[in-house]
Amino acid sequence: MGEADNLFGDEHVRVYRETGGETGHIWREGSTILLLTTTGRTSGEPRTAPLIYAQDGDRYVIVASKGGAPEHPGWYENLSKPPEVELQGEDDIVPARTRPPPPTRSRRRAW
């Protein structure tokens, strides 16, 4: 078990930021984690979530599954307004703009 395996939520965000992703970027079973910062849809405050991701060329791919729950996770709901977000992959922090899910054929490729 790695040092980051027991990190979750706010603690994962804190450690990831403190170490520039050195601890927290590689998570359970080799999953890679990025930090997604959105603007709260009702509060207007920044909200950061650690998320498993994959890369498709120069794009980050994240899935709003909420562990299979029937409702979307809060961070997904925050993507509607505004679509501008911040991504942190290891120590690289970049502004980004979200896009709707791709057509079915592209989704299959991402999976």
mmCIF file of N, CA and C in Angstrom:
data_model
loop_
_atom_site.group_PDB
_atom_site.id
_atom_site.type_symbol
_atom_site.label_atom_id
_atom_site.label_comp_id
_atom_site.label_asym_id
_atom_site.label_seq_id
_atom_site.Cartn_x
_atom_site.Cartn_y
_atom_site.Cartn_z
ATOM 1 N N MET A 1 0.850 -1.170 0.000
ATOM 2 C CA MET A 1 0.000 0.000 0.000
ATOM 3 C C MET A 1 0.899 1.238 0.000
ATOM 4 N N GLY A 2 0.626 2.201 -0.912
ATOM 5 C CA GLY A 2 1.429 3.411 -1.010
ATOM 6 C C GLY A 2 1.015 4.466 -0.002
ATOM 7 N N GLU A 3 1.868 5.473 0.116
ATOM 8 C CA GLU A 3 1.635 6.566 1.058
ATOM 9 C C GLU A 3 0.314 7.289 0.782
ATOM 10 N N ALA A 4 -0.095 7.374 -0.470
ATOM 11 C CA ALA A 4 -1.298 8.126 -0.836
ATOM 12 C C ALA A 4 -2.571 7.284 -0.820
ATOM 13 N N ASP A 5 -2.456 5.970 -0.651
ATOM 14 C CA ASP A 5 -3.617 5.085 -0.787
ATOM 15 C C ASP A 5 -4.776 5.417 0.143
ATOM 16 N N ASN A 6 -4.498 5.974 1.301
ATOM 17 C CA ASN A 6 -5.575 6.273 2.256
ATOM 18 C C ASN A 6 -6.049 7.713 2.202
ATOM 19 N N LEU A 7 -5.595 8.469 1.214
ATOM 20 C CA LEU A 7 -6.031 9.859 1.093
ATOM 21 C C LEU A 7 -7.406 9.936 0.440
ATOM 22 N N PHE A 8 -8.256 10.821 0.964
ATOM 23 C CA PHE A 8 -9.583 11.059 0.404
ATOM 24 C C PHE A 8 -9.949 12.523 0.576
ATOM 25 N N GLY A 9 -10.764 13.029 -0.340
ATOM 26 C CA GLY A 9 -11.368 14.352 -0.203
ATOM 27 C C GLY A 9 -10.398 15.475 0.105
ATOM 28 N N ASP A 10 -10.756 16.297 1.095
ATOM 29 C CA ASP A 10 -9.965 17.483 1.434
ATOM 30 C C ASP A 10 -8.540 17.145 1.832
ATOM 31 N N GLU A 11 -8.344 16.029 2.512
ATOM 32 C CA GLU A 11 -6.992 15.623 2.906
ATOM 33 C C GLU A 11 -6.151 15.302 1.669
ATOM 34 N N HIS A 12 -6.754 14.656 0.690
ATOM 35 C CA HIS A 12 -6.050 14.342 -0.556
ATOM 36 C C HIS A 12 -5.650 15.643 -1.258
ATOM 37 N N VAL A 13 -6.570 16.598 -1.330
ATOM 38 C CA VAL A 13 -6.294 17.888 -1.957
ATOM 39 C C VAL A 13 -5.139 18.588 -1.237
ATOM 40 N N ARG A 14 -5.173 18.613 0.092
ATOM 41 C CA ARG A 14 -4.149 19.316 0.881
ATOM 42 C C ARG A 14 -2.756 18.719 0.629
ATOM 43 N N VAL A 15 -2.657 17.396 0.738
ATOM 44 C CA VAL A 15 -1.359 16.730 0.569
ATOM 45 C C VAL A 15 -0.861 16.880 -0.868
ATOM 46 N N TYR A 16 -1.751 16.730 -1.827
ATOM 47 C CA TYR A 16 -1.394 16.866 -3.250
ATOM 48 C C TYR A 16 -0.807 18.252 -3.498
ATOM 49 N N ARG A 17 -1.488 19.284 -3.008
ATOM 50 C CA ARG A 17 -1.007 20.660 -3.207
ATOM 51 C C ARG A 17 0.317 20.906 -2.489
ATOM 52 N N GLU A 18 0.433 20.432 -1.260
ATOM 53 C CA GLU A 18 1.661 20.646 -0.479
ATOM 54 C C GLU A 18 2.878 20.013 -1.146
ATOM 55 N N THR A 19 2.676 18.899 -1.850
ATOM 56 C CA THR A 19 3.797 18.166 -2.444
ATOM 57 C C THR A 19 3.882 18.328 -3.961
ATOM 58 N N GLY A 20 3.039 19.188 -4.537
ATOM 59 C CA GLY A 20 3.036 19.330 -5.996
ATOM 60 C C GLY A 20 2.676 18.028 -6.692
ATOM 61 N N GLY A 21 1.846 17.224 -6.039
ATOM 62 C CA GLY A 21 1.414 15.953 -6.605
ATOM 63 C C GLY A 21 2.385 14.807 -6.395
ATOM 64 N N GLU A 22 3.526 15.084 -5.771
ATOM 65 C CA GLU A 22 4.491 14.008 -5.519
ATOM 66 C C GLU A 22 3.849 12.913 -4.673
ATOM 67 N N THR A 23 3.038 13.330 -3.698
ATOM 68 C CA THR A 23 2.207 12.390 -2.944
ATOM 69 C C THR A 23 0.765 12.696 -3.322
ATOM 70 N N GLY A 24 0.079 11.720 -3.843
ATOM 71 C CA GLY A 24 -1.327 11.899 -4.199
ATOM 72 C C GLY A 24 -1.619 11.791 -5.673
ATOM 73 N N HIS A 25 -0.618 12.003 -6.543
ATOM 74 C CA HIS A 25 -0.878 11.870 -7.978
ATOM 75 C C HIS A 25 -1.070 10.407 -8.355
ATOM 76 N N ILE A 26 -0.233 9.538 -7.833
ATOM 77 C CA ILE A 26 -0.427 8.095 -8.041
ATOM 78 C C ILE A 26 -1.182 7.590 -6.825
ATOM 79 N N TRP A 27 -2.322 6.974 -7.065
ATOM 80 C CA TRP A 27 -3.206 6.556 -5.987
ATOM 81 C C TRP A 27 -3.361 5.048 -6.032
ATOM 82 N N ARG A 28 -4.459 4.554 -5.596
ATOM 83 C CA ARG A 28 -4.701 3.104 -5.503
ATOM 84 C C ARG A 28 -4.554 2.397 -6.844
ATOM 85 N N GLU A 29 -3.887 1.260 -6.797
ATOM 86 C CA GLU A 29 -3.695 0.402 -7.966
ATOM 87 C C GLU A 29 -3.136 1.163 -9.157
ATOM 88 N N GLY A 30 -2.346 2.208 -8.890
ATOM 89 C CA GLY A 30 -1.712 2.963 -9.965
ATOM 90 C C GLY A 30 -2.591 4.001 -10.636
ATOM 91 N N SER A 31 -3.800 4.240 -10.109
ATOM 92 C CA SER A 31 -4.667 5.275 -10.677
ATOM 93 C C SER A 31 -3.979 6.625 -10.599
ATOM 94 N N THR A 32 -4.165 7.452 -11.624
ATOM 95 C CA THR A 32 -3.609 8.794 -11.604
ATOM 96 C C THR A 32 -4.696 9.785 -11.204
ATOM 97 N N ILE A 33 -4.300 10.763 -10.382
ATOM 98 C CA ILE A 33 -5.248 11.730 -9.819
ATOM 99 C C ILE A 33 -4.868 13.130 -10.260
ATOM 100 N N LEU A 34 -5.859 13.934 -10.618
ATOM 101 C CA LEU A 34 -5.667 15.361 -10.822
ATOM 102 C C LEU A 34 -6.592 16.090 -9.865
ATOM 103 N N LEU A 35 -6.336 17.367 -9.677
ATOM 104 C CA LEU A 35 -7.224 18.211 -8.875
ATOM 105 C C LEU A 35 -8.012 19.089 -9.827
ATOM 106 N N LEU A 36 -9.332 19.054 -9.690
ATOM 107 C CA LEU A 36 -10.235 19.882 -10.487
ATOM 108 C C LEU A 36 -10.834 20.937 -9.577
ATOM 109 N N THR A 37 -10.631 22.206 -9.917
ATOM 110 C CA THR A 37 -11.233 23.292 -9.148
ATOM 111 C C THR A 37 -12.298 23.950 -10.003
ATOM 112 N N THR A 38 -13.520 23.943 -9.474
ATOM 113 C CA THR A 38 -14.673 24.555 -10.134
ATOM 114 C C THR A 38 -15.147 25.724 -9.276
ATOM 115 N N THR A 39 -16.130 26.443 -9.776
ATOM 116 C CA THR A 39 -16.783 27.495 -9.004
ATOM 117 C C THR A 39 -18.119 26.946 -8.527
ATOM 118 N N GLY A 40 -18.365 27.005 -7.221
ATOM 119 C CA GLY A 40 -19.629 26.502 -6.672
ATOM 120 C C GLY A 40 -20.820 27.183 -7.328
ATOM 121 N N ARG A 41 -21.772 26.400 -7.804
ATOM 122 C CA ARG A 41 -22.911 26.944 -8.550
ATOM 123 C C ARG A 41 -23.827 27.801 -7.704
ATOM 124 N N THR A 42 -23.865 27.590 -6.397
ATOM 125 C CA THR A 42 -24.694 28.440 -5.542
ATOM 126 C C THR A 42 -23.854 29.364 -4.672
ATOM 127 N N SER A 43 -22.698 28.894 -4.232
ATOM 128 C CA SER A 43 -21.861 29.709 -3.339
ATOM 129 C C SER A 43 -20.958 30.683 -4.087
ATOM 130 N N GLY A 44 -20.572 30.327 -5.314
ATOM 131 C CA GLY A 44 -19.615 31.133 -6.053
ATOM 132 C C GLY A 44 -18.184 30.954 -5.561
ATOM 133 N N GLU A 45 -17.989 30.062 -4.596
ATOM 134 C CA GLU A 45 -16.664 29.809 -4.012
ATOM 135 C C GLU A 45 -15.938 28.701 -4.777
ATOM 136 N N PRO A 46 -14.592 28.745 -4.789
ATOM 137 C CA PRO A 46 -13.843 27.658 -5.439
ATOM 138 C C PRO A 46 -14.037 26.343 -4.690
ATOM 139 N N ARG A 47 -14.203 25.279 -5.445
ATOM 140 C CA ARG A 47 -14.364 23.925 -4.902
ATOM 141 C C ARG A 47 -13.389 23.005 -5.624
ATOM 142 N N THR A 48 -12.593 22.259 -4.865
ATOM 143 C CA THR A 48 -11.584 21.387 -5.476
ATOM 144 C C THR A 48 -11.859 19.934 -5.125
ATOM 145 N N ALA A 49 -11.775 19.080 -6.142
ATOM 146 C CA ALA A 49 -11.994 17.646 -5.964
ATOM 147 C C ALA A 49 -10.833 16.871 -6.578
ATOM 148 N N PRO A 50 -10.320 15.850 -5.854
ATOM 149 C CA PRO A 50 -9.333 14.956 -6.449
ATOM 150 C C PRO A 50 -10.068 13.915 -7.294
ATOM 151 N N LEU A 51 -9.672 13.769 -8.554
ATOM 152 C CA LEU A 51 -10.381 12.872 -9.465
ATOM 153 C C LEU A 51 -9.416 11.971 -10.218
ATOM 154 N N ILE A 52 -9.831 10.729 -10.417
ATOM 155 C CA ILE A 52 -9.089 9.810 -11.268
ATOM 156 C C ILE A 52 -9.252 10.296 -12.705
ATOM 157 N N TYR A 53 -8.163 10.256 -13.462
ATOM 158 C CA TYR A 53 -8.233 10.705 -14.850
ATOM 159 C C TYR A 53 -7.389 9.803 -15.747
ATOM 160 N N ALA A 54 -7.633 9.987 -17.033
ATOM 161 C CA ALA A 54 -6.792 9.383 -18.066
ATOM 162 C C ALA A 54 -6.467 10.505 -19.045
ATOM 163 N N GLN A 55 -5.523 10.256 -19.923
ATOM 164 C CA GLN A 55 -5.220 11.253 -20.939
ATOM 165 C C GLN A 55 -5.538 10.694 -22.308
ATOM 166 N N ASP A 56 -6.076 11.568 -23.169
ATOM 167 C CA ASP A 56 -6.368 11.256 -24.560
ATOM 168 C C ASP A 56 -5.605 12.310 -25.367
ATOM 169 N N GLY A 57 -4.380 11.984 -25.738
ATOM 170 C CA GLY A 57 -3.517 12.983 -26.367
ATOM 171 C C GLY A 57 -3.177 14.046 -25.338
ATOM 172 N N ASP A 58 -3.483 15.301 -25.645
ATOM 173 C CA ASP A 58 -3.196 16.387 -24.706
ATOM 174 C C ASP A 58 -4.410 16.753 -23.852
ATOM 175 N N ARG A 59 -5.465 15.948 -23.924
ATOM 176 C CA ARG A 59 -6.688 16.216 -23.155
ATOM 177 C C ARG A 59 -6.769 15.323 -21.932
ATOM 178 N N TYR A 60 -7.346 15.877 -20.862
ATOM 179 C CA TYR A 60 -7.634 15.096 -19.661
ATOM 180 C C TYR A 60 -9.042 14.534 -19.795
ATOM 181 N N VAL A 61 -9.214 13.277 -19.419
ATOM 182 C CA VAL A 61 -10.531 12.639 -19.456
ATOM 183 C C VAL A 61 -10.893 12.244 -18.034
ATOM 184 N N ILE A 62 -12.022 12.774 -17.542
ATOM 185 C CA ILE A 62 -12.542 12.408 -16.222
ATOM 186 C C ILE A 62 -13.971 11.925 -16.393
ATOM 187 N N VAL A 63 -14.416 11.073 -15.481
ATOM 188 C CA VAL A 63 -15.752 10.492 -15.560
ATOM 189 C C VAL A 63 -16.522 10.877 -14.302
ATOM 190 N N ALA A 64 -17.711 11.416 -14.500
ATOM 191 C CA ALA A 64 -18.561 11.840 -13.375
ATOM 192 C C ALA A 64 -19.455 10.696 -12.935
ATOM 193 N N SER A 65 -18.855 9.698 -12.275
ATOM 194 C CA SER A 65 -19.621 8.508 -11.927
ATOM 195 C C SER A 65 -20.159 8.507 -10.503
ATOM 196 N N LYS A 66 -19.527 9.220 -9.596
ATOM 197 C CA LYS A 66 -19.897 9.222 -8.176
ATOM 198 C C LYS A 66 -20.038 7.794 -7.655
ATOM 199 N N GLY A 67 -19.103 6.948 -8.072
ATOM 200 C CA GLY A 67 -19.087 5.566 -7.595
ATOM 201 C C GLY A 67 -20.300 4.764 -8.002
ATOM 202 N N GLY A 68 -20.944 5.125 -9.092
ATOM 203 C CA GLY A 68 -22.118 4.395 -9.567
ATOM 204 C C GLY A 68 -23.439 4.884 -8.994
ATOM 205 N N ALA A 69 -23.428 5.954 -8.216
ATOM 206 C CA ALA A 69 -24.674 6.505 -7.653
ATOM 207 C C ALA A 69 -25.550 7.061 -8.777
ATOM 208 N N PRO A 70 -26.868 7.120 -8.571
ATOM 209 C CA PRO A 70 -27.762 7.592 -9.631
ATOM 210 C C PRO A 70 -27.658 9.094 -9.906
ATOM 211 N N GLU A 71 -27.162 9.886 -8.958
ATOM 212 C CA GLU A 71 -27.051 11.330 -9.194
ATOM 213 C C GLU A 71 -25.606 11.705 -9.535
ATOM 214 N N HIS A 72 -25.465 12.860 -10.168
ATOM 215 C CA HIS A 72 -24.131 13.357 -10.530
ATOM 216 C C HIS A 72 -23.412 13.879 -9.287
ATOM 217 N N PRO A 73 -22.075 13.803 -9.282
ATOM 218 C CA PRO A 73 -21.326 14.400 -8.173
ATOM 219 C C PRO A 73 -21.428 15.930 -8.226
ATOM 220 N N GLY A 74 -21.234 16.578 -7.089
ATOM 221 C CA GLY A 74 -21.345 18.029 -7.004
ATOM 222 C C GLY A 74 -20.429 18.759 -7.968
ATOM 223 N N TRP A 75 -19.196 18.275 -8.131
ATOM 224 C CA TRP A 75 -18.269 18.968 -9.037
ATOM 225 C C TRP A 75 -18.805 18.983 -10.457
ATOM 226 N N TYR A 76 -19.513 17.921 -10.860
ATOM 227 C CA TYR A 76 -20.088 17.868 -12.211
ATOM 228 C C TYR A 76 -21.177 18.920 -12.359
ATOM 229 N N GLU A 77 -22.012 19.038 -11.333
ATOM 230 C CA GLU A 77 -23.080 20.047 -11.357
ATOM 231 C C GLU A 77 -22.487 21.452 -11.446
ATOM 232 N N ASN A 78 -21.307 21.659 -10.874
ATOM 233 C CA ASN A 78 -20.664 22.970 -10.906
ATOM 234 C C ASN A 78 -20.097 23.340 -12.278
ATOM 235 N N LEU A 79 -20.035 22.401 -13.198
ATOM 236 C CA LEU A 79 -19.453 22.679 -14.511
ATOM 237 C C LEU A 79 -20.366 23.503 -15.409
ATOM 238 N N SER A 80 -21.634 23.605 -15.068
ATOM 239 C CA SER A 80 -22.574 24.290 -15.947
ATOM 240 C C SER A 80 -22.316 25.787 -16.040
ATOM 241 N N LYS A 81 -21.992 26.423 -14.940
ATOM 242 C CA LYS A 81 -21.768 27.876 -14.926
ATOM 243 C C LYS A 81 -20.717 28.201 -13.907
ATOM 244 N N PRO A 82 -19.643 28.799 -14.245
ATOM 245 C CA PRO A 82 -19.099 28.945 -15.595
ATOM 246 C C PRO A 82 -18.349 27.676 -16.003
ATOM 247 N N PRO A 83 -18.082 27.499 -17.299
ATOM 248 C CA PRO A 83 -17.369 26.284 -17.731
ATOM 249 C C PRO A 83 -15.855 26.368 -17.524
ATOM 250 N N GLU A 84 -15.361 27.503 -17.022
ATOM 251 C CA GLU A 84 -13.926 27.645 -16.775
ATOM 252 C C GLU A 84 -13.557 26.963 -15.466
ATOM 253 N N VAL A 85 -12.493 26.176 -15.492
ATOM 254 C CA VAL A 85 -12.025 25.427 -14.331
ATOM 255 C C VAL A 85 -10.508 25.549 -14.257
ATOM 256 N N GLU A 86 -9.951 24.993 -13.196
ATOM 257 C CA GLU A 86 -8.498 24.889 -13.066
ATOM 258 C C GLU A 86 -8.161 23.428 -12.837
ATOM 259 N N LEU A 87 -7.143 22.941 -13.525
ATOM 260 C CA LEU A 87 -6.688 21.568 -13.366
ATOM 261 C C LEU A 87 -5.276 21.579 -12.818
ATOM 262 N N GLN A 88 -5.015 20.684 -11.881
ATOM 263 C CA GLN A 88 -3.646 20.482 -11.414
ATOM 264 C C GLN A 88 -3.305 19.024 -11.615
ATOM 265 N N GLY A 89 -2.338 18.772 -12.485
ATOM 266 C CA GLY A 89 -1.785 17.441 -12.709
ATOM 267 C C GLY A 89 -0.349 17.460 -12.230
ATOM 268 N N GLU A 90 -0.074 16.777 -11.142
ATOM 269 C CA GLU A 90 1.206 16.858 -10.438
ATOM 270 C C GLU A 90 1.450 18.316 -10.065
ATOM 271 N N ASP A 91 2.568 18.934 -10.483
ATOM 272 C CA ASP A 91 2.784 20.332 -10.094
ATOM 273 C C ASP A 91 2.414 21.312 -11.202
ATOM 274 N N ASP A 92 1.780 20.832 -12.263
ATOM 275 C CA ASP A 92 1.364 21.660 -13.394
ATOM 276 C C ASP A 92 -0.075 22.121 -13.185
ATOM 277 N N ILE A 93 -0.272 23.429 -13.041
ATOM 278 C CA ILE A 93 -1.610 24.004 -12.827
ATOM 279 C C ILE A 93 -1.976 24.796 -14.074
ATOM 280 N N VAL A 94 -3.124 24.441 -14.679
ATOM 281 C CA VAL A 94 -3.539 25.099 -15.919
ATOM 282 C C VAL A 94 -5.021 25.476 -15.880
ATOM 283 N N PRO A 95 -5.355 26.615 -16.486
ATOM 284 C CA PRO A 95 -6.770 26.936 -16.653
ATOM 285 C C PRO A 95 -7.323 26.068 -17.779
ATOM 286 N N ALA A 96 -8.589 25.731 -17.689
ATOM 287 C CA ALA A 96 -9.204 24.900 -18.723
ATOM 288 C C ALA A 96 -10.669 25.294 -18.879
ATOM 289 N N ARG A 97 -11.263 24.803 -19.936
ATOM 290 C CA ARG A 97 -12.685 25.044 -20.197
ATOM 291 C C ARG A 97 -13.315 23.680 -20.458
ATOM 292 N N THR A 98 -14.415 23.419 -19.789
ATOM 293 C CA THR A 98 -15.064 22.120 -19.941
ATOM 294 C C THR A 98 -15.855 22.070 -21.236
ATOM 295 N N ARG A 99 -16.061 20.841 -21.696
ATOM 296 C CA ARG A 99 -16.883 20.606 -22.882
ATOM 297 C C ARG A 99 -17.870 19.496 -22.568
ATOM 298 N N PRO A 100 -18.997 19.497 -23.264
ATOM 299 C CA PRO A 100 -19.964 18.402 -23.050
ATOM 300 C C PRO A 100 -19.344 17.068 -23.452
ATOM 301 N N PRO A 101 -19.937 15.977 -22.976
ATOM 302 C CA PRO A 101 -19.423 14.658 -23.354
ATOM 303 C C PRO A 101 -19.377 14.502 -24.869
ATOM 304 N N PRO A 102 -18.386 13.775 -25.372
ATOM 305 C CA PRO A 102 -18.251 13.596 -26.821
ATOM 306 C C PRO A 102 -19.295 12.623 -27.370
ATOM 307 N N PRO A 103 -19.426 12.587 -28.695
ATOM 308 C CA PRO A 103 -20.338 11.607 -29.309
ATOM 309 C C PRO A 103 -19.957 10.191 -28.893
ATOM 310 N N THR A 104 -20.884 9.281 -29.058
ATOM 311 C CA THR A 104 -20.734 7.899 -28.602
ATOM 312 C C THR A 104 -19.433 7.258 -29.068
ATOM 313 N N ARG A 105 -19.063 7.441 -30.319
ATOM 314 C CA ARG A 105 -17.850 6.799 -30.839
ATOM 315 C C ARG A 105 -16.612 7.265 -30.076
ATOM 316 N N SER A 106 -16.535 8.563 -29.776
ATOM 317 C CA SER A 106 -15.406 9.087 -29.015
ATOM 318 C C SER A 106 -15.435 8.599 -27.580
ATOM 319 N N ARG A 107 -16.620 8.435 -27.005
ATOM 320 C CA ARG A 107 -16.740 7.919 -25.643
ATOM 321 C C ARG A 107 -16.172 6.513 -25.571
ATOM 322 N N ARG A 108 -16.512 5.685 -26.553
ATOM 323 C CA ARG A 108 -16.003 4.300 -26.560
ATOM 324 C C ARG A 108 -14.477 4.309 -26.581
ATOM 325 N N ARG A 109 -13.883 5.184 -27.386
ATOM 326 C CA ARG A 109 -12.429 5.256 -27.466
ATOM 327 C C ARG A 109 -11.849 5.680 -26.109
ATOM 328 N N ALA A 110 -12.483 6.637 -25.429
ATOM 329 C CA ALA A 110 -11.987 7.109 -24.140
ATOM 330 C C ALA A 110 -12.067 6.001 -23.097
ATOM 331 N N TRP A 111 -13.090 5.185 -23.137
ATOM 332 C CA TRP A 111 -13.207 4.080 -22.179
ATOM 333 C C TRP A 111 -12.105 3.091 -22.421
#
